[in-house]
Amino acid sequence: MSIVSMKIKNLKSIKEAEIIFKNNLSGIYGPNGTGKTAVIEALEIIRNYFISYYKKEISEKVKEKILQCMRKGENNLSIEVIFYISGILYKLAVEFNKSKEGNSLYVSKEELSSVPLESKTLYAKPKKVYRSIARIENDEKTILPKIYLYEKEFDEMIEKEILLKNDLSKKELFLEYNNFCSYLSLVLKYSRYEKTEIVSEKLKDFIEIFQKIEDTLMKVVVITLKEQALYNLDILIPLNVHTENIHGVLMVNYKKGGNIYSEKEASELEKVVNQIGNIFSIIVPHSKLKIHKKIENIGKDENKIGINIFVEKDGKEIPLEMESTGIVKLVSILSVMVYFVQDSEAIVAIDELDIHIFEYLLAVLLEKLSLYAKGQLIFTAHNLLPMEKLSKNSIIVSTKDENESVIYTYMENTSATTNLRQKYIKSQVMWSEKNISPLLLNNSAMDLYIKKLVI
């Protein structure tokens, strides 16, 4: 299971662009303002939108994010992601529009289609056309969107099979949909209720397929700069816990002496910290990562466990709060790296992975991960050193053409022995790569202005 490609339209600096992922580890490099973070944000938007009915606050975040990210002067933003799942390519797309007044948002399209994978190469263009599975169409005046399953209108069937069986009115469904919950996801949600027995074969087929899509989206972990700012501000450490019993993020408030968890959460958290600890001791010599557990509240069914994390050095336990920001980030990032390495269905996206991590350490860590990891990792970074350690299919360069359009490309004419970092630097100095635009800097003007600052 992996993301094969993404198409983005009208998101920040991107008017229209496509990015293709050729490897299970992909680093996006390029100058500021060339759409690196936009890829992470687009993935965050599409994931959160299609799982937003789980939590109302998620849908509010999606709305806010779209308004922030919509390209200035445009009234719509669209994202398309192609997933590979069990021999099939699934295309999931969504389009958001501003109202005519410009003060509200609505969803004008949701679409799911598929095509069997015929080539051994995931990113090769399929010979067959994608077959539409489900599509919703909407505008400002519509009470509820029109839904099409396999190109046939299915509104009456949805009402008969789902709404009536769950004692739901169209108005109630509209209120949920209008709160920025995916309509396709709502159909799946109400089809799973015990009293809902689906008769239509087409609806059954859609539900089975869309359940796979939802399962895939639930496996996606997106770490933005906002999440990283939590531990930069000494507030929280997000630890990713992905085991048979728990799938999600547990926040550790290490400044206040530990968090309170259920026994199950505490046990799973301890497993993850122990796994991180093995790598941590190699990265930070003569150090061990330790966890302390203490029963804080005795309950009838389950006790509440207090947890704190320490770094042990020379026999002394140092609270994590007294460690450097880099150590704190390592602990957090390693938790999601464990997930990336172990789970073949893991999809992890991290913005600016290299912040607070020593460049050589990051390069070696990524090199080893690329050899053994079962999942998929997409990251952005500014430090070029990992280019020397990763394969040509792991390095994506974000650049802009003469029309200021964002392009995601791979370096051409490379071999296994090519130093990608040196090749990229040469492309900027010598303008030697036809598909990578140079960062044009007026060095003499910069020199002049800096001199003026000190005169």
Short mmCIF file of C-alpha atoms in Angstrom, two decimals:
data_model
loop_
_atom_site.label_atom_id
_atom_site.label_comp_id
_atom_site.label_asym_id
_atom_site.label_seq_id
_atom_site.Cartn_x
_atom_site.Cartn_y
_atom_site.Cartn_z
CA MET A 1 0.00 0.00 0.00
CA SER A 2 1.45 3.38 -0.99
CA ILE A 3 0.86 6.76 -2.57
CA VAL A 4 1.86 6.68 -6.23
CA SER A 5 1.23 10.29 -7.22
CA MET A 6 -0.56 13.52 -6.36
CA LYS A 7 -2.03 16.34 -8.43
CA ILE A 8 -2.47 19.73 -6.78
CA LYS A 9 -4.28 22.78 -8.15
CA ASN A 10 -4.41 26.30 -6.71
CA LEU A 11 -2.67 25.53 -3.43
CA LYS A 12 -0.36 28.32 -2.21
CA SER A 13 2.30 28.94 -4.88
CA ILE A 14 1.05 26.04 -7.01
CA LYS A 15 -1.26 26.80 -9.92
CA GLU A 16 -1.22 23.22 -11.15
CA ALA A 17 1.39 20.51 -10.52
CA GLU A 18 1.87 16.75 -10.33
CA ILE A 19 4.32 14.83 -8.16
CA ILE A 20 5.21 11.16 -8.75
CA PHE A 21 6.74 8.95 -6.07
CA LYS A 22 9.10 6.31 -7.48
CA ASN A 23 10.32 4.87 -4.18
CA ASN A 24 9.11 4.01 -0.70
CA LEU A 25 11.35 6.81 0.62
CA SER A 26 11.04 10.20 -1.10
CA GLY A 27 12.83 13.40 -0.10
CA ILE A 28 11.59 16.65 -1.67
CA TYR A 29 14.33 19.28 -2.09
CA GLY A 30 14.32 22.73 -3.62
CA PRO A 31 14.50 26.48 -2.97
CA ASN A 32 12.04 28.23 -0.67
CA GLY A 33 8.67 28.90 -2.26
CA THR A 34 8.78 26.00 -4.73
CA GLY A 35 5.98 23.92 -3.23
CA LYS A 36 7.73 21.49 -0.87
CA THR A 37 5.47 22.09 2.12
CA ALA A 38 2.44 22.26 -0.21
CA VAL A 39 2.76 18.51 -0.88
CA ILE A 40 2.58 17.72 2.85
CA GLU A 41 -0.34 20.13 3.34
CA ALA A 42 -2.27 18.69 0.38
CA LEU A 43 -1.93 15.20 1.83
CA GLU A 44 -3.02 16.48 5.25
CA ILE A 45 -6.12 18.12 3.72
CA ILE A 46 -7.30 15.10 1.72
CA ARG A 47 -6.72 12.72 4.65
CA ASN A 48 -8.50 14.92 7.19
CA TYR A 49 -11.42 15.71 4.90
CA PHE A 50 -12.28 12.07 4.26
CA ILE A 51 -12.02 11.06 7.94
CA SER A 52 -13.47 14.30 9.37
CA TYR A 53 -16.75 12.76 10.54
CA TYR A 54 -14.86 11.07 13.38
CA LYS A 55 -14.18 14.41 15.09
CA LYS A 56 -15.88 17.75 14.49
CA GLU A 57 -12.69 19.69 15.26
CA ILE A 58 -10.98 17.98 12.31
CA SER A 59 -13.52 19.36 9.85
CA GLU A 60 -13.03 22.85 11.28
CA LYS A 61 -9.28 22.48 10.77
CA VAL A 62 -9.84 21.40 7.16
CA LYS A 63 -11.92 24.51 6.46
CA GLU A 64 -9.36 26.77 8.07
CA LYS A 65 -6.49 25.08 6.22
CA ILE A 66 -8.18 25.42 2.82
CA LEU A 67 -8.86 29.11 3.34
CA GLN A 68 -5.21 29.59 4.31
CA CYS A 69 -3.85 27.54 1.41
CA MET A 70 -6.11 28.54 -1.50
CA ARG A 71 -4.03 30.36 -4.09
CA LYS A 72 -4.55 34.13 -4.01
CA GLY A 73 -7.04 35.29 -6.64
CA GLU A 74 -8.51 31.81 -7.17
CA ASN A 75 -11.87 30.46 -6.00
CA ASN A 76 -11.17 26.74 -5.98
CA LEU A 77 -8.59 24.25 -4.74
CA SER A 78 -8.39 20.63 -5.81
CA ILE A 79 -6.31 17.62 -4.79
CA GLU A 80 -6.04 14.20 -6.40
CA VAL A 81 -4.14 11.28 -4.88
CA ILE A 82 -3.49 7.89 -6.47
CA PHE A 83 -3.11 5.02 -4.01
CA TYR A 84 -1.83 1.53 -4.76
CA ILE A 85 -3.75 -1.11 -2.81
CA SER A 86 -3.54 -4.85 -3.49
CA GLY A 87 -2.90 -4.71 -7.23
CA ILE A 88 -5.30 -1.82 -7.91
CA LEU A 89 -4.67 1.90 -8.46
CA TYR A 90 -7.35 4.03 -6.77
CA LYS A 91 -7.75 7.69 -7.64
CA LEU A 92 -9.31 9.82 -4.87
CA ALA A 93 -10.10 13.45 -5.71
CA VAL A 94 -11.81 16.39 -4.03
CA GLU A 95 -12.45 19.99 -5.05
CA PHE A 96 -13.25 22.89 -2.74
CA ASN A 97 -14.88 26.14 -3.91
CA LYS A 98 -15.48 29.57 -2.46
CA SER A 99 -19.02 30.90 -2.58
CA LYS A 100 -19.78 33.82 -4.90
CA GLU A 101 -19.62 36.16 -1.92
CA GLY A 102 -16.22 34.68 -1.07
CA ASN A 103 -17.01 34.27 2.64
CA SER A 104 -17.75 30.54 2.76
CA LEU A 105 -16.57 27.22 1.33
CA TYR A 106 -18.35 24.28 -0.18
CA VAL A 107 -17.26 20.99 -1.75
CA SER A 108 -18.03 20.89 -5.47
CA LYS A 109 -16.69 17.39 -6.21
CA GLU A 110 -15.65 14.12 -4.62
CA GLU A 111 -14.55 11.29 -6.87
CA LEU A 112 -13.23 7.75 -6.56
CA SER A 113 -12.11 5.68 -9.56
CA SER A 114 -9.84 2.70 -10.16
CA VAL A 115 -7.78 0.78 -12.70
CA PRO A 116 -5.91 -2.55 -12.37
CA LEU A 117 -2.12 -2.26 -12.23
CA GLU A 118 -0.73 -3.83 -15.41
CA SER A 119 2.89 -2.69 -15.24
CA LYS A 120 5.51 -3.78 -12.71
CA THR A 121 6.29 -0.08 -12.27
CA LEU A 122 3.76 1.65 -10.02
CA TYR A 123 4.22 5.12 -11.52
CA ALA A 124 3.91 4.00 -15.16
CA LYS A 125 0.83 5.44 -16.85
CA PRO A 126 -1.93 2.78 -17.04
CA LYS A 127 -2.97 1.66 -20.52
CA LYS A 128 -6.60 1.40 -19.47
CA VAL A 129 -8.82 4.32 -18.47
CA TYR A 130 -9.77 4.77 -14.82
CA ARG A 131 -13.26 3.42 -14.13
CA SER A 132 -15.51 5.65 -12.04
CA ILE A 133 -16.68 4.00 -8.82
CA ALA A 134 -18.34 6.94 -7.08
CA ARG A 135 -18.75 10.63 -7.77
CA ILE A 136 -20.59 13.46 -6.07
CA GLU A 137 -21.46 16.75 -7.76
CA ASN A 138 -22.49 19.82 -5.85
CA ASP A 139 -22.99 23.58 -6.10
CA GLU A 140 -24.03 26.39 -3.75
CA LYS A 141 -27.75 25.97 -4.38
CA THR A 142 -27.95 22.19 -3.90
CA ILE A 143 -29.40 20.91 -0.61
CA LEU A 144 -27.58 17.63 -0.96
CA PRO A 145 -25.07 16.69 -3.65
CA LYS A 146 -25.94 14.26 -6.39
CA ILE A 147 -24.21 10.91 -5.99
CA TYR A 148 -23.33 8.61 -8.86
CA LEU A 149 -22.22 5.02 -8.43
CA TYR A 150 -20.64 3.52 -11.54
CA GLU A 151 -21.95 6.53 -13.49
CA LYS A 152 -25.60 6.00 -12.48
CA GLU A 153 -27.45 8.43 -10.22
CA PHE A 154 -28.04 6.85 -6.82
CA ASP A 155 -29.73 9.55 -4.71
CA GLU A 156 -33.02 7.69 -4.26
CA MET A 157 -31.23 4.47 -3.44
CA ILE A 158 -29.14 6.24 -0.74
CA GLU A 159 -32.34 7.58 0.81
CA LYS A 160 -34.03 4.18 0.69
CA GLU A 161 -31.08 2.02 1.75
CA ILE A 162 -29.43 4.26 4.34
CA LEU A 163 -31.46 7.28 5.46
CA LEU A 164 -34.79 5.54 6.04
CA LYS A 165 -33.20 2.51 7.71
CA ASN A 166 -31.38 4.79 10.16
CA ASP A 167 -34.34 7.13 10.75
CA LEU A 168 -32.33 9.95 9.20
CA SER A 169 -33.75 12.82 7.21
CA LYS A 170 -32.03 14.52 4.28
CA LYS A 171 -31.79 17.61 6.46
CA GLU A 172 -29.78 15.76 9.13
CA LEU A 173 -27.42 14.38 6.51
CA PHE A 174 -27.10 17.85 4.99
CA LEU A 175 -26.09 19.33 8.35
CA GLU A 176 -23.27 16.81 8.71
CA TYR A 177 -22.17 17.28 5.12
CA ASN A 178 -22.33 21.05 5.48
CA ASN A 179 -19.95 20.77 8.45
CA PHE A 180 -17.30 19.68 5.94
CA CYS A 181 -17.73 15.93 6.34
CA SER A 182 -17.15 13.96 3.15
CA TYR A 183 -20.43 12.78 1.63
CA LEU A 184 -18.86 9.50 0.49
CA SER A 185 -17.54 8.96 4.03
CA LEU A 186 -20.99 9.65 5.51
CA VAL A 187 -22.52 7.00 3.23
CA LEU A 188 -19.93 4.55 4.53
CA LYS A 189 -20.53 5.64 8.13
CA TYR A 190 -24.29 5.04 8.10
CA SER A 191 -24.03 1.84 6.08
CA ARG A 192 -22.12 0.28 8.98
CA TYR A 193 -24.93 0.71 11.52
CA GLU A 194 -26.34 -2.61 12.76
CA LYS A 195 -29.85 -2.02 11.48
CA THR A 196 -28.61 -1.13 8.00
CA GLU A 197 -28.84 -4.09 5.65
CA ILE A 198 -27.75 -3.03 2.17
CA VAL A 199 -29.64 -4.72 -0.68
CA SER A 200 -28.19 -2.99 -3.75
CA GLU A 201 -25.11 -4.80 -5.11
CA LYS A 202 -23.64 -1.57 -6.45
CA LEU A 203 -23.91 0.11 -3.06
CA LYS A 204 -22.41 -2.97 -1.38
CA ASP A 205 -19.53 -2.88 -3.83
CA PHE A 206 -18.87 0.82 -3.20
CA ILE A 207 -18.96 0.35 0.58
CA GLU A 208 -16.44 -2.48 0.41
CA ILE A 209 -14.06 -0.45 -1.77
CA PHE A 210 -14.41 2.80 0.15
CA GLN A 211 -13.73 0.94 3.39
CA LYS A 212 -10.29 0.11 1.91
CA ILE A 213 -9.75 3.80 1.12
CA GLU A 214 -10.71 4.85 4.62
CA ASP A 215 -8.44 2.18 6.13
CA THR A 216 -5.60 3.54 3.99
CA LEU A 217 -6.23 7.14 5.04
CA MET A 218 -6.33 6.12 8.68
CA LYS A 219 -2.83 4.68 8.23
CA VAL A 220 -1.47 8.02 6.97
CA VAL A 221 0.58 10.03 9.49
CA VAL A 222 1.27 13.68 8.62
CA ILE A 223 3.71 15.67 10.76
CA THR A 224 3.60 19.37 9.93
CA LEU A 225 5.67 22.22 11.33
CA LYS A 226 2.78 22.99 13.67
CA GLU A 227 3.07 19.60 15.38
CA GLN A 228 6.83 20.03 15.63
CA ALA A 229 6.37 23.47 17.18
CA LEU A 230 4.65 21.81 20.15
CA TYR A 231 7.88 20.32 21.40
CA ASN A 232 9.95 23.27 20.23
CA LEU A 233 7.89 25.29 22.70
CA ASP A 234 8.50 22.74 25.47
CA ILE A 235 4.80 21.86 25.60
CA LEU A 236 4.18 18.39 24.18
CA ILE A 237 5.95 15.47 22.53
CA PRO A 238 3.79 13.59 20.01
CA LEU A 239 4.68 9.90 20.15
CA ASN A 240 3.32 7.73 17.36
CA VAL A 241 1.93 4.45 18.67
CA HIS A 242 0.90 2.00 15.95
CA THR A 243 0.37 -1.48 17.34
CA GLU A 244 -2.37 -4.11 17.21
CA ASN A 245 -4.20 -2.39 20.06
CA ILE A 246 -3.64 1.34 19.42
CA HIS A 247 -3.24 3.34 16.22
CA GLY A 248 -2.62 7.02 16.75
CA VAL A 249 -0.62 9.69 18.53
CA LEU A 250 -0.21 9.92 22.29
CA MET A 251 0.88 13.34 23.54
CA VAL A 252 3.46 13.41 26.32
CA ASN A 253 3.41 16.59 28.39
CA TYR A 254 6.89 16.14 29.76
CA LYS A 255 7.13 19.58 31.42
CA LYS A 256 4.54 18.65 34.03
CA GLY A 257 6.05 15.39 35.16
CA GLY A 258 4.19 12.88 33.04
CA ASN A 259 0.80 12.02 31.60
CA ILE A 260 -2.02 9.80 32.84
CA TYR A 261 -3.01 6.90 30.60
CA SER A 262 -5.15 3.79 30.68
CA GLU A 263 -3.30 0.55 31.41
CA LYS A 264 -3.58 -0.48 27.74
CA GLU A 265 -2.21 2.84 26.50
CA ALA A 266 0.62 2.78 29.05
CA SER A 267 1.60 -0.74 28.01
CA GLU A 268 1.66 0.13 24.30
CA LEU A 269 3.55 3.36 24.96
CA GLU A 270 6.17 1.41 26.90
CA LYS A 271 6.64 -0.96 23.94
CA VAL A 272 7.25 1.95 21.58
CA VAL A 273 9.69 3.67 23.96
CA ASN A 274 11.63 0.40 24.29
CA GLN A 275 11.80 0.06 20.50
CA ILE A 276 12.96 3.66 20.13
CA GLY A 277 15.47 3.11 22.92
CA ASN A 278 17.46 0.53 20.94
CA ILE A 279 18.11 2.98 18.06
CA PHE A 280 18.43 5.95 20.43
CA SER A 281 21.37 4.32 22.26
CA ILE A 282 23.23 3.99 18.96
CA ILE A 283 22.49 7.57 17.86
CA VAL A 284 23.28 9.09 21.26
CA PRO A 285 26.22 7.03 22.65
CA HIS A 286 26.32 6.11 26.36
CA SER A 287 22.61 6.98 26.68
CA LYS A 288 19.46 4.97 27.25
CA LEU A 289 15.82 5.94 26.93
CA LYS A 290 13.77 4.86 29.96
CA ILE A 291 10.14 5.04 30.95
CA HIS A 292 8.74 5.18 34.48
CA LYS A 293 5.20 3.99 35.24
CA LYS A 294 3.24 4.66 38.39
CA ILE A 295 -0.39 3.90 39.36
CA GLU A 296 -2.04 7.29 39.87
CA ASN A 297 -5.69 6.28 40.18
CA ILE A 298 -7.18 2.91 41.06
CA GLY A 299 -10.39 2.31 39.13
CA LYS A 300 -13.05 -0.40 39.26
CA ASP A 301 -12.29 -1.69 35.78
CA GLU A 302 -8.90 -0.24 34.99
CA ASN A 303 -6.16 1.69 36.75
CA LYS A 304 -4.79 5.00 35.50
CA ILE A 305 -1.05 5.01 34.95
CA GLY A 306 1.29 7.99 35.20
CA ILE A 307 4.19 7.98 32.76
CA ASN A 308 7.43 9.91 32.49
CA ILE A 309 10.35 9.51 30.09
CA PHE A 310 14.02 9.88 31.05
CA VAL A 311 17.39 9.74 29.35
CA GLU A 312 19.89 7.70 31.37
CA LYS A 313 23.52 8.88 31.11
CA ASP A 314 26.36 7.51 33.24
CA GLY A 315 23.87 5.92 35.63
CA LYS A 316 21.94 9.20 36.12
CA GLU A 317 18.36 9.73 34.94
CA ILE A 318 17.79 13.05 33.23
CA PRO A 319 14.16 14.13 32.63
CA LEU A 320 13.46 14.65 28.95
CA GLU A 321 12.55 18.27 29.69
CA MET A 322 16.20 18.95 30.56
CA GLU A 323 17.48 17.57 27.26
CA SER A 324 18.12 19.59 24.08
CA THR A 325 15.43 20.29 21.51
CA GLY A 326 17.29 17.97 19.13
CA ILE A 327 17.07 15.04 21.57
CA VAL A 328 13.36 15.71 22.11
CA LYS A 329 12.75 15.76 18.36
CA LEU A 330 14.71 12.53 17.90
CA VAL A 331 12.50 10.77 20.44
CA SER A 332 9.35 11.95 18.65
CA ILE A 333 10.58 11.28 15.11
CA LEU A 334 11.97 7.84 15.97
CA SER A 335 8.51 6.76 17.15
CA VAL A 336 7.06 7.37 13.67
CA MET A 337 10.15 5.85 12.02
CA VAL A 338 9.50 2.61 13.90
CA TYR A 339 6.02 2.60 12.34
CA PHE A 340 7.48 3.31 8.87
CA VAL A 341 9.98 0.46 9.21
CA GLN A 342 7.64 -2.21 10.60
CA ASP A 343 4.28 -1.71 8.88
CA SER A 344 3.95 -2.33 5.13
CA GLU A 345 0.76 -0.24 5.17
CA ALA A 346 2.36 2.77 6.89
CA ILE A 347 2.38 6.08 4.98
CA VAL A 348 4.31 8.85 6.75
CA ALA A 349 4.74 12.46 5.57
CA ILE A 350 7.02 14.85 7.48
CA ASP A 351 7.65 18.51 6.70
CA GLU A 352 11.19 19.77 7.25
CA LEU A 353 12.51 16.53 8.68
CA ASP A 354 16.00 17.98 9.05
CA ILE A 355 15.11 20.65 11.63
CA HIS A 356 17.18 20.14 14.84
CA ILE A 357 18.82 16.94 13.52
CA PHE A 358 22.55 16.78 12.78
CA GLU A 359 22.96 16.49 9.00
CA TYR A 360 25.28 13.47 8.94
CA LEU A 361 23.10 11.59 11.43
CA LEU A 362 20.02 12.25 9.30
CA ALA A 363 21.78 11.12 6.12
CA VAL A 364 22.94 7.82 7.64
CA LEU A 365 19.58 7.19 9.32
CA LEU A 366 17.69 7.69 6.04
CA GLU A 367 20.15 5.51 4.17
CA LYS A 368 19.57 2.59 6.56
CA LEU A 369 15.80 3.13 6.65
CA SER A 370 15.59 3.05 2.85
CA LEU A 371 17.16 -0.43 2.84
CA TYR A 372 14.81 -2.14 5.29
CA ALA A 373 11.60 -0.14 5.76
CA LYS A 374 8.33 -1.79 4.73
CA GLY A 375 6.21 1.37 4.64
CA GLN A 376 6.40 4.68 2.75
CA LEU A 377 8.05 7.92 3.89
CA ILE A 378 7.67 11.29 2.17
CA PHE A 379 9.62 14.19 3.64
CA THR A 380 10.80 17.70 2.82
CA ALA A 381 14.20 19.03 3.82
CA HIS A 382 16.70 21.80 3.15
CA ASN A 383 19.91 19.98 4.04
CA LEU A 384 21.37 18.38 0.92
CA LEU A 385 23.66 15.81 2.54
CA PRO A 386 21.08 12.94 2.44
CA MET A 387 21.26 13.25 -1.37
CA GLU A 388 24.68 11.56 -1.14
CA LYS A 389 23.20 8.57 0.71
CA LEU A 390 19.91 7.99 -1.14
CA SER A 391 19.12 6.56 -4.57
CA LYS A 392 18.13 8.73 -7.55
CA ASN A 393 14.52 7.55 -7.24
CA SER A 394 14.37 8.86 -3.67
CA ILE A 395 15.24 12.48 -4.51
CA ILE A 396 12.54 14.77 -5.94
CA VAL A 397 13.54 18.32 -6.85
CA SER A 398 10.94 21.07 -6.64
CA THR A 399 11.70 23.82 -9.13
CA LYS A 400 9.98 26.57 -11.12
CA ASP A 401 10.02 27.03 -14.88
CA GLU A 402 10.19 30.31 -16.82
CA ASN A 403 6.45 30.82 -16.24
CA GLU A 404 6.88 30.46 -12.45
CA SER A 405 5.00 27.13 -12.54
CA VAL A 406 6.02 24.58 -9.89
CA ILE A 407 7.52 21.36 -11.26
CA TYR A 408 8.49 18.22 -9.29
CA THR A 409 11.21 16.37 -11.14
CA TYR A 410 14.00 13.81 -10.82
CA MET A 411 17.63 14.39 -11.77
CA GLU A 412 18.40 12.98 -15.19
CA ASN A 413 21.43 11.09 -16.56
CA THR A 414 22.39 9.58 -13.23
CA SER A 415 23.82 6.22 -12.23
CA ALA A 416 24.23 4.33 -8.96
CA THR A 417 27.58 6.06 -8.40
CA THR A 418 26.39 9.61 -9.12
CA ASN A 419 26.76 12.03 -6.21
CA LEU A 420 23.30 13.60 -6.38
CA ARG A 421 24.22 16.41 -4.00
CA GLN A 422 27.14 17.53 -6.15
CA LYS A 423 25.03 17.16 -9.29
CA TYR A 424 22.32 19.36 -7.82
CA ILE A 425 24.81 22.03 -6.68
CA LYS A 426 26.37 21.97 -10.15
CA SER A 427 22.93 22.51 -11.68
CA GLN A 428 22.63 25.72 -9.68
CA VAL A 429 26.15 26.99 -10.36
CA MET A 430 26.54 25.89 -13.97
CA TRP A 431 22.85 25.78 -15.03
CA SER A 432 23.64 22.28 -16.27
CA GLU A 433 20.29 20.52 -15.81
CA LYS A 434 17.63 21.24 -18.42
CA ASN A 435 14.78 20.09 -16.17
CA ILE A 436 15.91 21.98 -13.03
CA SER A 437 15.82 25.77 -13.00
CA PRO A 438 18.65 27.54 -11.16
CA LEU A 439 18.12 29.71 -8.11
CA LEU A 440 18.90 33.07 -9.71
CA LEU A 441 20.76 35.29 -7.25
CA ASN A 442 22.34 38.65 -8.02
CA ASN A 443 25.51 38.11 -6.00
CA SER A 444 26.96 41.55 -6.66
CA ALA A 445 23.74 43.26 -5.53
CA MET A 446 23.62 41.11 -2.41
CA ASP A 447 27.25 41.96 -1.68
CA LEU A 448 26.49 45.67 -2.08
CA TYR A 449 23.47 45.65 0.27
CA ILE A 450 25.30 43.68 2.96
CA LYS A 451 28.23 46.15 2.80
CA LYS A 452 25.77 49.01 3.32
CA LEU A 453 24.59 47.37 6.54
CA VAL A 454 28.04 47.70 8.08
CA ILE A 455 29.07 51.09 6.71
#
